[in-house]
Coordinates of C-alpha atoms and ligand atoms in Angstrom, one line a residue:
M1 CA -103.9 -125.4 229.8
T2 CA -102.4 -122.6 227.8
T3 CA -104.1 -119.6 226.4
D4 CA -103.3 -118.8 222.8
T5 CA -103.2 -115.2 221.7
T6 CA -102.8 -114.5 218.0
T7 CA -102.0 -111.0 217.0
D8 CA -104.1 -109.4 214.4
A9 CA -103.3 -106.1 212.9
T10 CA -106.7 -104.7 212.4
A11 CA -107.0 -100.9 212.2
E12 CA -108.9 -100.9 215.4
E13 CA -106.2 -102.6 217.4
E14 CA -103.6 -100.2 216.2
Q15 CA -105.4 -97.4 218.0
V16 CA -104.7 -98.9 221.4
S17 CA -102.7 -96.4 223.5
F18 CA -100.5 -97.0 226.5
A19 CA -103.2 -95.6 228.7
D20 CA -105.6 -98.3 227.5
L21 CA -103.2 -100.9 228.8
N22 CA -103.8 -99.9 232.5
L23 CA -100.4 -98.6 233.2
G24 CA -100.2 -96.1 236.0
P25 CA -99.6 -92.4 235.7
E26 CA -95.9 -92.5 236.5
L27 CA -95.2 -94.9 233.7
L28 CA -97.4 -93.0 231.3
R29 CA -95.5 -89.8 232.1
A30 CA -92.2 -91.6 231.6
L31 CA -93.3 -92.9 228.2
T32 CA -94.6 -89.6 227.0
G33 CA -91.3 -88.1 228.1
L34 CA -89.4 -90.7 226.0
G35 CA -91.6 -89.8 223.0
Y36 CA -93.2 -93.3 222.7
E37 CA -96.5 -92.6 221.0
E38 CA -98.1 -96.0 221.0
P39 CA -97.4 -99.5 222.2
T40 CA -95.8 -101.9 219.7
P41 CA -97.6 -105.1 218.9
I42 CA -95.7 -107.1 221.5
Q43 CA -96.4 -104.5 224.1
R44 CA -100.1 -104.5 223.2
E45 CA -100.2 -108.2 223.6
A46 CA -98.0 -108.8 226.5
I47 CA -98.7 -106.0 228.9
P48 CA -102.3 -106.8 229.9
P49 CA -101.8 -110.5 230.8
L50 CA -98.5 -109.6 232.6
L51 CA -100.2 -107.0 234.7
E52 CA -102.7 -109.6 235.7
G53 CA -99.9 -111.8 237.0
N54 CA -99.9 -114.4 234.2
D55 CA -96.9 -116.3 233.1
L56 CA -95.9 -115.6 229.6
L57 CA -94.0 -117.2 226.8
G58 CA -93.2 -114.7 224.1
Q59 CA -91.4 -115.1 220.8
A60 CA -90.0 -111.8 219.8
A61 CA -86.6 -110.5 218.6
T62 CA -84.6 -107.4 219.4
G63 CA -86.2 -104.3 217.9
T64 CA -89.8 -105.3 218.6
G65 CA -90.0 -103.4 221.9
K66 CA -89.9 -106.5 224.0
T67 CA -87.9 -104.9 226.8
A68 CA -90.6 -102.4 227.6
A69 CA -93.2 -105.3 227.1
F70 CA -91.9 -107.0 230.2
A71 CA -90.3 -104.0 232.0
L72 CA -93.5 -101.9 232.2
P73 CA -95.7 -104.5 233.9
V74 CA -92.8 -105.5 236.2
L75 CA -92.5 -101.9 237.3
E76 CA -96.3 -101.4 237.6
R77 CA -96.5 -104.5 239.9
I78 CA -93.8 -103.2 242.3
P79 CA -95.4 -101.6 245.3
R80 CA -94.7 -97.8 245.5
N81 CA -92.1 -96.9 248.2
R82 CA -91.2 -100.4 248.8
K83 CA -88.7 -100.8 251.6
E84 CA -87.5 -104.4 251.3
R85 CA -83.9 -104.8 250.4
A86 CA -84.2 -108.0 248.5
P87 CA -85.3 -107.5 244.8
A88 CA -88.9 -107.9 243.7
A89 CA -87.9 -108.8 240.1
L90 CA -85.0 -110.6 238.6
V91 CA -84.3 -110.4 234.8
L92 CA -81.8 -112.9 233.5
V93 CA -80.0 -112.0 230.3
P94 CA -77.2 -113.6 228.2
T95 CA -74.6 -110.8 228.1
R96 CA -73.2 -107.9 230.0
E97 CA -74.2 -105.6 227.2
L98 CA -77.8 -106.6 227.5
A99 CA -77.7 -106.4 231.3
I100 CA -76.7 -102.8 231.0
Q101 CA -79.1 -102.0 228.2
V102 CA -82.1 -103.6 230.1
S103 CA -81.3 -101.9 233.4
E104 CA -81.0 -98.6 231.6
A105 CA -84.4 -99.1 230.1
V106 CA -85.9 -100.1 233.5
H107 CA -84.3 -97.1 235.1
R108 CA -85.7 -94.8 232.4
Y109 CA -89.2 -96.2 232.6
G110 CA -89.2 -96.3 236.4
S111 CA -87.6 -92.9 237.0
D112 CA -90.7 -91.3 238.4
M113 CA -91.4 -94.3 240.7
G114 CA -88.0 -94.1 242.4
I115 CA -87.2 -97.6 241.3
R116 CA -83.9 -99.0 242.3
V117 CA -82.4 -101.2 239.6
L118 CA -79.0 -102.9 239.5
P119 CA -77.2 -104.6 236.6
V120 CA -75.1 -107.6 237.8
Y121 CA -72.6 -109.2 235.5
G122 CA -69.2 -110.9 235.4
G123 CA -66.1 -108.7 234.8
Q124 CA -67.3 -105.9 237.0
P125 CA -65.7 -105.7 240.4
I126 CA -68.0 -107.6 242.8
G127 CA -67.6 -105.1 245.6
R128 CA -69.7 -102.4 244.0
Q129 CA -72.4 -104.9 243.3
L130 CA -72.3 -106.1 246.9
R131 CA -72.7 -102.6 248.3
S132 CA -75.7 -101.8 246.0
L133 CA -77.3 -105.1 246.9
E134 CA -76.7 -104.4 250.6
R135 CA -78.4 -101.0 250.3
G136 CA -81.4 -102.6 248.7
V137 CA -82.8 -102.9 245.1
D138 CA -86.1 -103.5 243.4
V139 CA -85.0 -105.0 240.1
V140 CA -81.8 -106.9 239.4
V141 CA -80.8 -107.5 235.8
A142 CA -78.1 -110.2 235.8
T143 CA -76.2 -112.7 233.7
P144 CA -76.9 -116.2 235.1
G145 CA -73.3 -117.0 236.2
R146 CA -72.8 -113.8 238.2
A147 CA -76.4 -114.2 239.7
L148 CA -75.5 -117.6 240.9
D149 CA -72.3 -116.3 242.5
H150 CA -74.3 -113.8 244.5
I151 CA -76.9 -116.3 245.4
A152 CA -74.2 -118.6 246.7
R153 CA -72.7 -115.8 248.8
G154 CA -76.1 -115.0 250.2
T155 CA -75.8 -111.5 248.8
L156 CA -78.7 -111.9 246.3
R157 CA -81.8 -113.0 248.0
L158 CA -84.6 -114.5 246.0
D159 CA -87.3 -114.8 248.6
E160 CA -89.1 -111.5 247.8
L161 CA -89.2 -112.1 244.1
R162 CA -92.6 -111.6 242.4
T163 CA -91.4 -111.8 238.8
V164 CA -88.6 -113.6 237.0
V165 CA -87.9 -112.7 233.4
L166 CA -85.7 -114.8 231.1
D167 CA -84.8 -112.5 228.3
E168 CA -83.2 -113.8 225.0
A169 CA -83.6 -117.3 226.5
D170 CA -82.3 -119.0 223.3
E171 CA -79.1 -117.0 223.5
M172 CA -78.7 -118.0 227.1
L173 CA -79.1 -121.7 226.3
D174 CA -76.6 -121.3 223.4
M175 CA -74.1 -119.8 225.8
G176 CA -74.4 -122.8 228.1
F177 CA -76.5 -121.2 230.9
S178 CA -79.2 -123.8 231.0
E179 CA -78.1 -125.5 234.2
D180 CA -77.5 -122.1 235.9
I181 CA -81.0 -121.0 235.0
D182 CA -82.5 -124.2 236.3
S183 CA -80.7 -123.9 239.6
I184 CA -81.6 -120.2 240.0
L185 CA -85.3 -121.0 239.3
E186 CA -85.3 -123.8 241.9
N187 CA -84.7 -121.2 244.5
V188 CA -87.3 -118.7 243.8
P189 CA -90.7 -118.5 245.4
E190 CA -93.3 -120.9 244.0
D191 CA -95.9 -118.3 243.4
R192 CA -93.8 -115.9 241.4
Q193 CA -94.6 -114.9 237.9
T194 CA -92.3 -116.2 235.2
V195 CA -91.8 -114.6 231.8
L196 CA -89.7 -116.1 229.0
F197 CA -88.8 -114.2 225.8
S198 CA -86.9 -115.8 223.0
A199 CA -86.3 -114.9 219.4
T200 CA -86.6 -118.6 218.3
M201 CA -88.6 -121.4 219.9
P202 CA -86.5 -124.6 219.5
D203 CA -87.6 -127.7 221.6
R204 CA -85.1 -126.8 224.3
I205 CA -86.9 -123.5 224.9
D206 CA -90.2 -125.4 225.0
S207 CA -89.0 -127.8 227.6
M208 CA -87.5 -125.0 229.7
A209 CA -90.9 -123.3 229.5
R210 CA -92.6 -126.5 230.6
R211 CA -90.2 -126.8 233.6
H212 CA -90.6 -123.3 234.8
L213 CA -93.8 -121.6 233.5
R214 CA -97.3 -122.2 234.6
E215 CA -100.1 -122.0 232.1
P216 CA -98.3 -119.3 230.2
V217 CA -100.0 -117.0 227.8
R218 CA -98.3 -117.5 224.5
I219 CA -97.4 -114.6 222.1
Q220 CA -95.8 -114.8 218.8
I221 CA -95.1 -111.6 217.1
E222 CA -94.2 -112.8 213.6
R223 CA -97.2 -112.8 211.4
E224 CA -98.4 -114.6 208.3
A225 CA -98.0 -112.9 205.0
P226 CA -100.7 -110.6 203.7
A227 CA -102.8 -112.1 200.9
P228 CA -100.7 -112.5 197.7
G229 CA -101.7 -110.0 195.1
E230 CA -102.0 -107.3 197.6
A231 CA -98.4 -106.4 197.4
P232 CA -98.0 -103.0 195.8
K233 CA -95.4 -102.2 193.2
I234 CA -92.5 -101.3 195.4
R235 CA -88.8 -101.6 195.0
E236 CA -87.5 -102.6 198.4
S237 CA -84.0 -102.6 199.7
A238 CA -82.2 -102.6 203.0
Y239 CA -78.8 -101.2 204.0
V240 CA -76.9 -102.5 207.0
V241 CA -75.1 -99.6 208.8
R242 CA -73.9 -98.8 212.3
R243 CA -76.1 -96.4 214.2
A244 CA -73.5 -93.6 214.0
Q245 CA -73.4 -93.8 210.2
K246 CA -77.1 -93.6 209.7
P247 CA -77.5 -89.9 209.0
A248 CA -74.6 -90.0 206.4
A249 CA -76.0 -93.2 204.8
L250 CA -79.4 -91.6 204.6
G251 CA -78.0 -88.5 203.0
R252 CA -76.3 -90.6 200.3
L253 CA -79.3 -92.6 199.6
L254 CA -81.4 -89.4 199.3
D255 CA -78.8 -87.9 197.0
L256 CA -78.8 -91.0 194.8
E257 CA -82.5 -91.6 194.8
A258 CA -83.5 -88.0 194.5
P259 CA -87.0 -88.6 195.7
E260 CA -89.8 -86.3 194.6
A261 CA -91.2 -86.6 198.1
A262 CA -90.3 -89.0 200.9
I263 CA -91.4 -90.0 204.3
V264 CA -88.7 -91.0 206.8
F265 CA -90.1 -93.1 209.6
C266 CA -88.5 -93.0 213.1
R267 CA -89.6 -94.7 216.3
T268 CA -89.9 -91.7 218.7
R269 CA -90.5 -88.0 218.8
E270 CA -87.0 -87.3 219.9
Q271 CA -85.6 -89.2 216.9
V272 CA -87.9 -87.4 214.6
D273 CA -86.8 -84.0 215.9
Q274 CA -83.2 -84.9 215.9
L275 CA -83.2 -86.3 212.4
A276 CA -85.2 -83.5 210.9
E277 CA -82.6 -81.1 212.3
T278 CA -79.7 -83.1 211.1
L279 CA -81.2 -83.3 207.6
N280 CA -81.8 -79.6 207.5
G281 CA -78.3 -79.0 208.6
R282 CA -77.2 -81.1 205.6
G283 CA -79.2 -79.0 203.2
Y284 CA -82.3 -81.1 202.8
R285 CA -85.7 -79.6 203.2
A286 CA -87.1 -81.7 206.0
E287 CA -90.2 -81.3 208.2
A288 CA -90.8 -83.1 211.5
L289 CA -94.2 -84.5 212.2
H290 CA -95.1 -86.2 215.5
G291 CA -97.8 -86.5 218.1
G292 CA -96.3 -83.6 220.1
L293 CA -97.4 -81.0 217.5
S294 CA -100.6 -79.0 217.7
Q295 CA -103.1 -79.4 214.9
E296 CA -102.1 -76.0 213.6
Q297 CA -98.4 -77.0 213.5
R298 CA -99.3 -80.2 211.7
D299 CA -101.4 -78.3 209.1
R300 CA -98.5 -76.0 208.5
V301 CA -96.1 -78.9 208.0
M302 CA -98.5 -80.6 205.6
G303 CA -98.9 -77.3 203.7
R304 CA -95.2 -76.9 203.2
L305 CA -95.0 -80.5 201.9
R306 CA -97.9 -80.1 199.5
G307 CA -96.7 -76.7 198.4
G308 CA -93.3 -78.1 197.6
T309 CA -91.2 -76.0 200.0
A310 CA -90.3 -79.3 201.8
D311 CA -89.6 -82.6 200.2
L312 CA -88.9 -84.8 203.2
L313 CA -91.3 -85.6 206.0
V314 CA -89.7 -87.2 209.1
A315 CA -92.5 -88.8 211.1
T316 CA -93.6 -91.3 213.7
D317 CA -96.1 -93.9 212.7
V318 CA -98.9 -92.4 214.7
A319 CA -98.4 -88.9 213.2
A320 CA -98.2 -90.2 209.7
R321 CA -101.4 -92.2 210.1
G322 CA -104.2 -90.7 208.1
I323 CA -102.2 -88.2 206.2
D324 CA -102.0 -88.5 202.5
V325 CA -99.1 -87.2 200.4
E326 CA -100.1 -87.7 196.8
H327 CA -96.8 -87.4 195.1
L328 CA -94.9 -89.6 197.6
T329 CA -92.3 -91.6 195.9
H330 CA -90.1 -93.0 198.7
V331 CA -90.6 -94.4 202.1
V332 CA -87.6 -94.7 204.3
N333 CA -87.5 -96.9 207.4
Y334 CA -84.8 -95.1 209.5
D335 CA -85.1 -98.1 211.9
V336 CA -86.3 -101.5 211.3
P337 CA -90.0 -101.2 212.3
S338 CA -91.0 -103.0 215.5
A339 CA -93.3 -105.4 213.7
P340 CA -93.8 -106.7 210.2
E341 CA -97.2 -105.2 210.0
S342 CA -96.0 -101.7 210.6
Y343 CA -93.5 -102.3 207.8
V344 CA -96.3 -103.3 205.5
H345 CA -98.3 -100.2 206.5
R346 CA -95.4 -97.9 206.1
I347 CA -94.4 -98.9 202.6
G348 CA -98.0 -99.2 201.5
R349 CA -97.9 -95.4 201.2
V350 CA -96.1 -95.6 197.9
G351 CA -96.5 -97.7 194.8
R352 CA -100.2 -96.7 194.5
A353 CA -102.1 -96.3 191.4
G354 CA -99.7 -98.3 189.4
R355 CA -96.7 -95.9 190.1
E356 CA -93.5 -97.5 191.2
G357 CA -92.6 -96.7 194.8
V358 CA -89.3 -97.2 196.6
A359 CA -89.0 -98.5 200.1
I360 CA -85.6 -98.1 201.8
M361 CA -84.7 -99.6 205.2
L362 CA -81.7 -98.8 207.4
A363 CA -80.9 -101.7 209.7
E364 CA -78.3 -101.9 212.4
P365 CA -76.3 -105.1 212.4
R366 CA -78.2 -106.4 215.5
E367 CA -81.5 -105.9 213.8
H368 CA -80.9 -108.8 211.5
R369 CA -83.6 -110.9 213.0
Q370 CA -86.3 -108.3 212.6
L371 CA -85.4 -108.0 209.0
K372 CA -85.8 -111.7 208.5
A373 CA -89.1 -111.6 210.3
I374 CA -90.3 -109.0 207.9
E375 CA -89.2 -111.1 205.0
R376 CA -91.1 -114.1 206.3
A377 CA -94.2 -112.1 207.0
T378 CA -94.3 -110.4 203.6
G379 CA -93.1 -113.4 201.7
R380 CA -90.6 -111.2 199.9
R381 CA -86.9 -111.1 200.2
I382 CA -85.5 -107.6 200.9
P383 CA -82.2 -107.4 199.2
V384 CA -79.4 -106.0 201.4
E385 CA -77.5 -103.6 199.3
S386 CA -74.3 -101.6 199.7
V387 CA -74.5 -98.0 200.8
P388 CA -73.5 -95.9 197.8
S389 CA -69.8 -95.3 197.8
I390 CA -68.1 -92.0 197.1
A391 CA -67.6 -93.1 193.5
D392 CA -71.3 -93.9 193.1
L393 CA -72.2 -90.5 194.4
R394 CA -69.7 -88.8 192.1
A395 CA -71.2 -90.7 189.2
R396 CA -74.7 -89.8 190.2
R397 CA -73.9 -86.1 190.7
L398 CA -72.2 -85.9 187.3
E399 CA -75.3 -87.6 185.8
L400 CA -77.5 -84.9 187.4
T401 CA -75.3 -82.2 186.0
R402 CA -75.5 -83.8 182.6
A403 CA -79.2 -84.0 182.8
S404 CA -79.6 -80.4 183.7
L405 CA -77.3 -79.3 180.9
H406 CA -79.3 -81.5 178.5
E407 CA -82.5 -79.9 179.6
S408 CA -81.0 -76.4 179.3
I409 CA -79.9 -77.1 175.7
L410 CA -83.3 -78.3 174.8
E411 CA -85.5 -75.9 176.6
D412 CA -83.6 -72.7 177.5
E413 CA -84.6 -69.9 175.2
D414 CA -82.0 -67.3 176.1
L415 CA -78.9 -69.4 175.7
D416 CA -78.0 -67.2 172.8
R417 CA -76.9 -64.4 175.1
F418 CA -73.9 -66.5 176.1
R419 CA -72.8 -67.1 172.4
V420 CA -70.5 -64.2 172.5
V421 CA -68.6 -65.7 175.5
V422 CA -68.1 -69.0 173.7
E423 CA -67.1 -67.3 170.5
T424 CA -64.5 -65.1 172.1
L425 CA -63.0 -68.1 174.0
A426 CA -63.1 -70.2 170.8
D427 CA -60.6 -67.8 169.3
D428 CA -58.0 -69.0 171.8
F429 CA -59.2 -72.5 172.7
D430 CA -60.7 -75.7 171.4
V431 CA -64.5 -75.6 171.9
M432 CA -64.3 -78.9 173.7
D433 CA -62.0 -77.3 176.3
V434 CA -64.4 -74.4 176.7
A435 CA -67.3 -76.9 177.2
L436 CA -65.3 -78.8 179.8
A437 CA -64.6 -75.7 181.8
A438 CA -68.2 -74.6 181.6
V439 CA -69.5 -78.0 182.8
K440 CA -67.0 -78.0 185.7
L441 CA -68.3 -74.7 186.9
A442 CA -71.9 -75.7 186.5
H443 CA -71.2 -78.9 188.4
E444 CA -69.5 -77.2 191.2
A445 CA -72.2 -74.5 191.4
S446 CA -74.8 -77.2 191.9
G447 CA -73.1 -78.0 195.3
A448 CA -71.8 -81.3 194.0
A449 CA -68.6 -81.4 195.9
V450 CA -67.9 -84.8 197.5
D451 CA -65.8 -84.4 200.6
E452 CA -67.2 -87.3 202.7
E453 CA -65.6 -90.3 204.0
E454 CA -66.5 -93.8 202.9
I455 CA -69.1 -95.5 205.1
P456 CA -67.8 -98.8 206.3
E457 CA -69.8 -101.8 205.2
V458 CA -71.0 -104.1 208.0
A459 CA -72.7 -107.4 207.9
P460 CA -75.9 -108.3 209.6
M461 CA -75.3 -110.2 212.8
E462 CA -76.4 -113.8 212.9
R463 CA -78.0 -114.8 216.2
G464 CA -77.2 -111.4 217.6
R465 CA -73.5 -111.6 216.9
E466 CA -71.5 -109.9 214.2
R467 CA -69.8 -111.7 211.5
A468 CA -67.0 -110.7 209.2
P469 CA -68.0 -108.0 206.8
R470 CA -68.7 -109.1 203.3
G471 CA -65.9 -109.3 200.9
R472 CA -63.2 -108.8 203.5
K473 CA -62.8 -112.3 204.7
G474 CA -59.4 -113.7 204.5
G475 CA -57.3 -110.6 204.2
G476 CA -56.9 -106.9 203.6
P477 CA -56.2 -104.2 206.1
P478 CA -58.5 -103.9 209.2
S479 CA -61.4 -101.4 209.0
R480 CA -60.6 -97.8 209.7
G481 CA -60.0 -97.1 213.4
M482 CA -59.8 -100.8 214.1
T483 CA -56.9 -103.0 215.3
R484 CA -56.9 -106.6 214.4
L485 CA -55.8 -109.0 217.2
F486 CA -54.4 -112.5 216.8
V487 CA -55.8 -115.0 219.3
G488 CA -54.0 -118.3 219.4
A489 CA -57.0 -120.6 219.4
G490 CA -59.2 -121.5 216.4
R491 CA -61.7 -123.9 215.1
S492 CA -59.7 -126.9 216.1
A493 CA -60.0 -125.7 219.7
G494 CA -63.7 -125.3 219.3
M495 CA -63.5 -121.5 219.1
R496 CA -66.6 -119.8 217.7
P497 CA -67.2 -116.1 217.0
Q498 CA -69.6 -115.9 220.0
D499 CA -66.9 -117.2 222.3
L500 CA -64.7 -114.3 221.4
V501 CA -67.5 -111.8 221.6
G502 CA -68.5 -113.2 224.9
A503 CA -65.0 -113.1 226.3
I504 CA -64.3 -109.5 225.1
A505 CA -67.7 -108.1 226.1
G506 CA -67.6 -109.9 229.4
E507 CA -64.1 -108.7 230.4
T508 CA -63.8 -105.2 229.0
Q509 CA -65.8 -102.0 228.6
L510 CA -66.6 -102.9 225.0
S511 CA -70.0 -104.1 224.0
G512 CA -70.7 -106.6 221.3
R513 CA -71.5 -103.8 218.9
D514 CA -68.0 -102.3 219.2
I515 CA -66.4 -105.5 218.1
G516 CA -65.6 -105.6 214.4
A517 CA -64.9 -108.5 211.9
I518 CA -64.1 -111.9 213.4
E519 CA -62.4 -114.6 211.5
I520 CA -62.0 -118.1 212.9
A521 CA -59.2 -120.1 211.2
D522 CA -58.2 -123.6 212.1
R523 CA -55.5 -122.8 214.5
F524 CA -56.1 -119.2 215.3
S525 CA -58.7 -116.4 215.2
L526 CA -58.6 -112.8 214.3
V527 CA -60.8 -110.2 215.8
E528 CA -61.1 -106.4 215.1
V529 CA -61.5 -104.1 218.0
P530 CA -61.4 -100.2 218.2
D531 CA -57.7 -99.0 218.1
N532 CA -58.0 -97.3 221.5
A533 CA -59.4 -100.3 223.2
A534 CA -56.8 -102.8 221.8
P535 CA -54.5 -102.6 224.9
E536 CA -57.4 -103.2 227.3
V537 CA -58.7 -106.1 225.2
I538 CA -55.2 -107.7 225.0
R539 CA -54.7 -107.5 228.7
A540 CA -58.2 -108.8 229.4
L541 CA -58.0 -111.7 227.0
R542 CA -54.5 -112.7 228.3
G543 CA -56.0 -112.9 231.8
S544 CA -59.0 -115.0 230.8
T545 CA -59.7 -118.5 229.7
I546 CA -61.4 -119.0 226.4
K547 CA -62.6 -122.5 225.7
G548 CA -60.7 -123.8 228.7
R549 CA -57.3 -122.4 227.7
K550 CA -55.2 -119.3 228.1
P551 CA -54.5 -118.4 224.5
V552 CA -51.7 -116.3 223.1
V553 CA -53.1 -112.8 222.3
R554 CA -51.4 -110.0 220.5
R555 CA -51.7 -107.5 217.7
E556 CA -51.8 -109.2 214.4
R557 CA -48.7 -109.2 212.3
P558 CA -49.5 -109.5 208.7
Q559 CA -47.0 -112.3 208.1
N560 CA -49.2 -114.6 210.1
R561 CA -51.7 -114.8 207.4
Ligands
AMP1 P1 -86.2 -103.7 222.2 O1 -86.9 -104.5 221.2 O2 -86.7 -103.8 223.5 O3 -84.7 -103.8 222.1 O4 -86.5 -102.1 221.8 C1 -86.1 -101.6 220.6 C2 -86.1 -100.0 220.6 O5 -87.5 -99.6 220.5 C3 -85.6 -99.4 221.9 O6 -84.7 -98.4 221.5 C4 -86.8 -98.8 222.6 O7 -86.4 -97.6 223.3 C5 -87.7 -98.5 221.4 N1 -89.1 -98.7 221.8 C6 -89.7 -99.6 222.5 N2 -91.0 -99.5 222.6 C7 -91.3 -98.4 221.9 C8 -92.6 -97.7 221.5 N3 -93.7 -98.1 222.0 N4 -92.5 -96.6 220.8 C9 -91.3 -96.2 220.3 N5 -90.1 -96.8 220.6 C10 -90.1 -97.9 221.3

């Protein structure tokens, strides 16, 4: 028998706090310290049954908060001051990058509990892992291949396991880890709890769940669309940018859109504070609003917004709940929201009373799936647009200068006192030249200088991997700061982008996110990596086997193409 849980975003349910979920004081302190204000939908749904020891089958993608959804109950169930050396929990993940990310998260959440966590993945010297395992750990986060190595050596013992988590199970199957997972799970105690998270639920995942899970609670975090006709009048768009470029991209969009008043949503208090500071540093009038502020501080913020001394509110969902900004024109999702329903709530703040509102979303390449989930849930496509270029900005700023001159000509009553200046100059110059010089000075005085660098365009990642950026396939120089490498194996050898990403991320310090455009041709492949990492990548790839061969790897020479 399986228990079916459907998520429903009623207002009531949204008020659930982490404390309501029966998490202990250490974890609650850690979450407050991290600035998490309330559980995401997957956390609300998954944490209670997991704390009770149920198995769980969850469909959720990156960005939904699924890591904490399994990590918090895993941690809560580990006895305090545990002395055993063999781990109590094993998390299996597809890549080294994710292994590191998940163990960092477990470490952060468990910091007050003295939890010992260890990432275990291929490519890292096995000696260090051996020593840590020998000293004793509570949680191991491992890629399946390396986990099996340790199991075979007897260095990873499974007999104390209380929970096994399969994270991004569909990715693990795609990467060929199915048998490894089966053989690991054959050796774990019968009475352990098993948790499986996957962004997609193909039949193969279902049958894996049937083999290894017992009466799992099922959770699916994608939701049906709100009733048609409810959709407010909102112009929606998304921009795919790397994390480091987000502040610059936001600045450009704000310049171009020139919102009357906007709310920028972030996930955590820290992000809110940081972004408000960055925006103020860039000359915007931004106010931070989050659950850490006293009522008095909140009132002051809202007063500044209403009084027009601030035009941007940077806020968490919780803090923004219940406030009403009447002249709000823009909603910015600085991250892809953790669930489609919070997207719908956020953007519902504009486009009221028949006025058009604008909803902007900044997505990192790896958040592609969440973007798609939102589109499915709302039944609307969110067009992915290019971040405004320097040329767009220049044009826009000139347009603003033109508009203010236009207004001045129409409405300024004391223009006449400048007549003498124009007349004197007109003795020596053409009036057109006089006008040009005056416009230039006015333009510059409005702070309209453009001295920024172009923001590179990146494509959303399919299935968690990055593809070649739009419009650059088949040629052109590599992106700024990137070196393009030639790898002597292509489609005819069965090479796929994920093989290259896997090989590079598995063998070097780089993570999937550092890897740039990939192009697979018939007989060879090209991959962009950061300039300073190129020698390391070349060395590593030359020493590795990809698709069963040792390919030629070198810097790309343009005549190859
Ligand atoms: P994940 O889906 O697990 O990859 O998490 C996505 C991001 O959301 C991570 O950066 C987490 O730190 C963050 N996050 C997870 N849960 C919450 C929460 N309840 N409130 C705010 N941020 C969260």
